[in-house]
Amino acid sequence: MVHFYRAEVSRSTAWRSRLDATTNWAVLTCAGMLSFAFAGEHHSHILLLLTNLIVLSYLLIEARRYRYFEVYRARCGCSKKIFYCRSSPASSTLRCAIGG
């Protein structure tokens, strides 16, 4: 059971790092395009609209990843409750608390 819990925590950590990566991509894209768009007089400001579309795509990717992260976080929390209920000496009161 401990190995199962450790694997769930590892998956949750991996999904959290994937969420951070998408956020970093969005920040770097915005910073780069703003720097480029306002760097010279002859640069087209249509790049700002393009940046909005790119950031929107990052937002959609991150929303999808967050749903998977929530699944793994819930599984990890559920397995933690079950593990502590079975290993605790007062397991009868804890089982009643989680409905098991």
Short mmCIF file of C-alpha atoms in Angstrom, two decimals, residues 10-63:
data_model
loop_
_atom_site.label_atom_id
_atom_site.label_comp_id
_atom_site.label_asym_id
_atom_site.label_seq_id
_atom_site.Cartn_x
_atom_site.Cartn_y
_atom_site.Cartn_z
CA SER A 10 4.85 10.94 -7.75
CA ARG A 11 2.20 11.20 -10.48
CA SER A 12 0.64 14.18 -8.75
CA THR A 13 4.03 15.90 -8.55
CA ALA A 14 4.67 15.23 -12.24
CA TRP A 15 1.33 16.78 -13.22
CA ARG A 16 2.03 19.79 -11.01
CA SER A 17 5.37 20.35 -12.78
CA ARG A 18 3.58 20.11 -16.14
CA LEU A 19 1.19 22.84 -15.00
CA ASP A 20 4.13 25.03 -14.01
CA ALA A 21 5.74 24.49 -17.41
CA THR A 22 2.65 25.70 -19.27
CA THR A 23 2.48 28.81 -17.10
CA ASN A 24 6.14 29.53 -17.76
CA TRP A 25 5.56 29.18 -21.52
CA ALA A 26 2.74 31.73 -21.36
CA VAL A 27 4.80 34.23 -19.36
CA LEU A 28 7.80 33.90 -21.67
CA THR A 29 5.62 34.25 -24.77
CA CYS A 30 3.99 37.42 -23.44
CA ALA A 31 7.29 38.94 -22.37
CA GLY A 32 8.98 38.16 -25.66
CA MET A 33 6.18 39.44 -27.86
CA LEU A 34 5.72 42.62 -25.80
CA SER A 35 9.44 43.32 -25.97
CA PHE A 36 9.47 42.72 -29.71
CA ALA A 37 6.26 44.65 -30.47
CA PHE A 38 7.31 47.78 -28.58
CA ALA A 39 11.03 47.63 -29.44
CA GLY A 40 10.79 49.48 -32.74
CA GLU A 41 8.48 51.84 -34.53
CA HIS A 42 8.14 49.63 -37.58
CA HIS A 43 7.06 46.47 -35.79
CA SER A 44 3.44 45.58 -36.32
CA HIS A 45 1.21 45.55 -33.29
CA ILE A 46 -0.79 42.69 -34.77
CA LEU A 47 1.71 40.53 -32.90
CA LEU A 48 -0.16 41.38 -29.70
CA LEU A 49 -3.29 39.74 -31.10
CA LEU A 50 -1.23 36.74 -32.14
CA THR A 51 0.16 36.60 -28.61
CA ASN A 52 -3.37 36.55 -27.21
CA LEU A 53 -4.21 33.55 -29.40
CA ILE A 54 -1.07 31.72 -28.32
CA VAL A 55 -1.77 32.42 -24.65
CA LEU A 56 -5.36 31.23 -25.16
CA SER A 57 -4.04 27.95 -26.53
CA TYR A 58 -1.75 27.64 -23.49
CA LEU A 59 -4.77 28.28 -21.28
CA LEU A 60 -6.73 25.48 -22.93
CA ILE A 61 -3.78 23.10 -22.57
CA GLU A 62 -3.39 24.04 -18.91
CA ALA A 63 -7.10 23.56 -18.22
#
